[in-house]
Amino acid sequence: MKWRSLEESSSETDRRPLREIFAERKELIAKYVPAETQAVHARAVALLRQQRLAENVLQVGSIIPEFQLPDHDGKSARSSDLLAKGRLVLCFIRGRWCPFCVAQMEAMNLVLPEIEQAGSTLAAISPQTVQQSFFMRDQHKLRFPLLSDNSNHLARQFGLTYRVPDEQKAVYQRAFVNLPFVNGDDSWELPIPATYIIDRDGTVLYAFANEDYTERPEPADIVHSLSSTLRG
């Protein structure tokens, strides 16, 4: 199955709400992915919800841990340096192999000028290797840094990590989603997708996390939140 990137769409389609882009991808999945495979993913999400993982992530009002991670070019990126520029929009994603992560990053790329106009910066974090982050940024022409969180050390401090269930692991392996290769370790751990807005002092101003990897915040809502906190 070939996932259409936003660049292959018309300029009008590019600006569709993320929920509409996701709905289109879900329709393709429903049409082409075997029902038993879809059921495996649904059970994995249900298990995470039973564990109430999203309720225990870093919440509004918390102070984020300081971090230093390599970006897509292998250059060191420090949280202190990012926050020195202004508020920080931080997206935790699963990786370039996930069509929903790709769609979210392409959509966030489109609102990057508005994020910067609000005096903020944007960065994404995933457990994938620096090389995979480079490929993702280059392929999708992203204009913000992609940081590599080896072994999910930072994601774990945010309370986002989980181990892929064995039956879902088998599905990924059949689909050639080789997480040990993509992430550079054999833990089979991923973060649940999450988006944060962080103030210059490291305080979390906005937090969105969901056990369902097909649920992400609208980029327009992120921009609105930035504008609201700026006025505040």
JSON list of C-alpha atoms in Angstrom, two decimals, residues 41 44-45 48 51 53 57 92-98 101 125-129 149-165 168-169 172 177-180 182-194 210-211 213 216:
[
{"chain": "A", "resi": 41, "resn": "HIS", "atom": "CA", "xyz": [-3.97, -3.40, 16.44]},
{"chain": "A", "resi": 44, "resn": "ALA", "atom": "CA", "xyz": [-3.16, -3.48, 21.43]},
{"chain": "A", "resi": 45, "resn": "VAL", "atom": "CA", "xyz": [-4.79, -0.05, 21.77]},
{"chain": "A", "resi": 48, "resn": "LEU", "atom": "CA", "xyz": [-2.98, 0.36, 26.62]},
{"chain": "A", "resi": 51, "resn": "GLN", "atom": "CA", "xyz": [-3.54, 0.35, 31.62]},
{"chain": "A", "resi": 53, "resn": "LEU", "atom": "CA", "xyz": [-1.22, 4.95, 30.16]},
{"chain": "A", "resi": 57, "resn": "VAL", "atom": "CA", "xyz": [2.02, 10.96, 31.38]},
{"chain": "A", "resi": 92, "resn": "PHE", "atom": "CA", "xyz": [6.60, 12.44, 20.41]},
{"chain": "A", "resi": 93, "resn": "ILE", "atom": "CA", "xyz": [6.04, 10.11, 17.46]},
{"chain": "A", "resi": 94, "resn": "ARG", "atom": "CA", "xyz": [6.58, 6.43, 16.74]},
{"chain": "A", "resi": 95, "resn": "GLY", "atom": "CA", "xyz": [8.67, 6.73, 13.57]},
{"chain": "A", "resi": 96, "resn": "ARG", "atom": "CA", "xyz": [8.79, 7.17, 9.82]},
{"chain": "A", "resi": 97, "resn": "TRP", "atom": "CA", "xyz": [7.21, 3.75, 9.25]},
{"chain": "A", "resi": 98, "resn": "CYS", "atom": "CA", "xyz": [3.92, 4.92, 10.81]},
{"chain": "A", "resi": 101, "resn": "CYS", "atom": "CA", "xyz": [3.09, 9.93, 12.29]},
{"chain": "A", "resi": 125, "resn": "ILE", "atom": "CA", "xyz": [11.16, 13.12, 19.09]},
{"chain": "A", "resi": 126, "resn": "SER", "atom": "CA", "xyz": [11.10, 9.43, 18.20]},
{"chain": "A", "resi": 127, "resn": "PRO", "atom": "CA", "xyz": [13.09, 6.33, 19.17]},
{"chain": "A", "resi": 128, "resn": "GLN", "atom": "CA", "xyz": [14.31, 5.88, 15.59]},
{"chain": "A", "resi": 129, "resn": "THR", "atom": "CA", "xyz": [17.99, 6.26, 14.79]},
{"chain": "A", "resi": 149, "resn": "ASP", "atom": "CA", "xyz": [15.58, 9.32, 21.69]},
{"chain": "A", "resi": 150, "resn": "ASN", "atom": "CA", "xyz": [17.67, 6.16, 21.87]},
{"chain": "A", "resi": 151, "resn": "SER", "atom": "CA", "xyz": [15.94, 3.41, 23.86]},
{"chain": "A", "resi": 152, "resn": "ASN", "atom": "CA", "xyz": [13.12, 5.86, 24.70]},
{"chain": "A", "resi": 153, "resn": "HIS", "atom": "CA", "xyz": [15.03, 7.29, 27.66]},
{"chain": "A", "resi": 154, "resn": "LEU", "atom": "CA", "xyz": [13.30, 10.67, 27.46]},
{"chain": "A", "resi": 155, "resn": "ALA", "atom": "CA", "xyz": [9.90, 9.26, 26.48]},
{"chain": "A", "resi": 156, "resn": "ARG", "atom": "CA", "xyz": [10.08, 7.04, 29.57]},
{"chain": "A", "resi": 157, "resn": "GLN", "atom": "CA", "xyz": [10.58, 10.13, 31.77]},
{"chain": "A", "resi": 158, "resn": "PHE", "atom": "CA", "xyz": [7.46, 11.62, 30.18]},
{"chain": "A", "resi": 159, "resn": "GLY", "atom": "CA", "xyz": [5.57, 8.39, 31.00]},
{"chain": "A", "resi": 160, "resn": "LEU", "atom": "CA", "xyz": [4.89, 7.53, 27.36]},
{"chain": "A", "resi": 161, "resn": "THR", "atom": "CA", "xyz": [6.58, 4.19, 26.75]},
{"chain": "A", "resi": 162, "resn": "TYR", "atom": "CA", "xyz": [5.17, 0.71, 26.33]},
{"chain": "A", "resi": 163, "resn": "ARG", "atom": "CA", "xyz": [6.36, -2.60, 24.93]},
{"chain": "A", "resi": 164, "resn": "VAL", "atom": "CA", "xyz": [4.72, -3.78, 21.72]},
{"chain": "A", "resi": 165, "resn": "PRO", "atom": "CA", "xyz": [2.56, -6.86, 22.50]},
{"chain": "A", "resi": 168, "resn": "GLN", "atom": "CA", "xyz": [1.32, -6.99, 17.31]},
{"chain": "A", "resi": 169, "resn": "LYS", "atom": "CA", "xyz": [5.07, -7.56, 17.09]},
{"chain": "A", "resi": 172, "resn": "TYR", "atom": "CA", "xyz": [4.90, -5.72, 12.31]},
{"chain": "A", "resi": 177, "resn": "VAL", "atom": "CA", "xyz": [8.41, -3.06, 10.24]},
{"chain": "A", "resi": 178, "resn": "ASN", "atom": "CA", "xyz": [11.76, -3.98, 11.73]},
{"chain": "A", "resi": 179, "resn": "LEU", "atom": "CA", "xyz": [11.84, -1.94, 14.93]},
{"chain": "A", "resi": 180, "resn": "PRO", "atom": "CA", "xyz": [15.21, -3.32, 16.12]},
{"chain": "A", "resi": 182, "resn": "VAL", "atom": "CA", "xyz": [14.75, 1.27, 12.78]},
{"chain": "A", "resi": 183, "resn": "ASN", "atom": "CA", "xyz": [15.35, 2.07, 16.46]},
{"chain": "A", "resi": 184, "resn": "GLY", "atom": "CA", "xyz": [18.76, 0.56, 16.91]},
{"chain": "A", "resi": 185, "resn": "ASP", "atom": "CA", "xyz": [17.77, -1.66, 19.86]},
{"chain": "A", "resi": 186, "resn": "ASP", "atom": "CA", "xyz": [15.79, -4.85, 20.39]},
{"chain": "A", "resi": 187, "resn": "SER", "atom": "CA", "xyz": [13.48, -3.59, 23.13]},
{"chain": "A", "resi": 188, "resn": "TRP", "atom": "CA", "xyz": [10.38, -3.33, 20.90]},
{"chain": "A", "resi": 189, "resn": "GLU", "atom": "CA", "xyz": [9.38, -0.29, 22.94]},
{"chain": "A", "resi": 190, "resn": "LEU", "atom": "CA", "xyz": [7.51, 2.69, 21.53]},
{"chain": "A", "resi": 191, "resn": "PRO", "atom": "CA", "xyz": [6.06, 5.92, 22.90]},
{"chain": "A", "resi": 192, "resn": "ILE", "atom": "CA", "xyz": [2.37, 6.61, 22.67]},
{"chain": "A", "resi": 193, "resn": "PRO", "atom": "CA", "xyz": [2.05, 9.73, 20.48]},
{"chain": "A", "resi": 194, "resn": "ALA", "atom": "CA", "xyz": [2.01, 12.92, 22.50]},
{"chain": "A", "resi": 210, "resn": "ASN", "atom": "CA", "xyz": [-3.54, 9.19, 23.49]},
{"chain": "A", "resi": 211, "resn": "GLU", "atom": "CA", "xyz": [-3.06, 5.44, 23.56]},
{"chain": "A", "resi": 213, "resn": "TYR", "atom": "CA", "xyz": [-1.95, 6.17, 17.59]},
{"chain": "A", "resi": 216, "resn": "ARG", "atom": "CA", "xyz": [-3.50, 13.37, 17.30]}
]
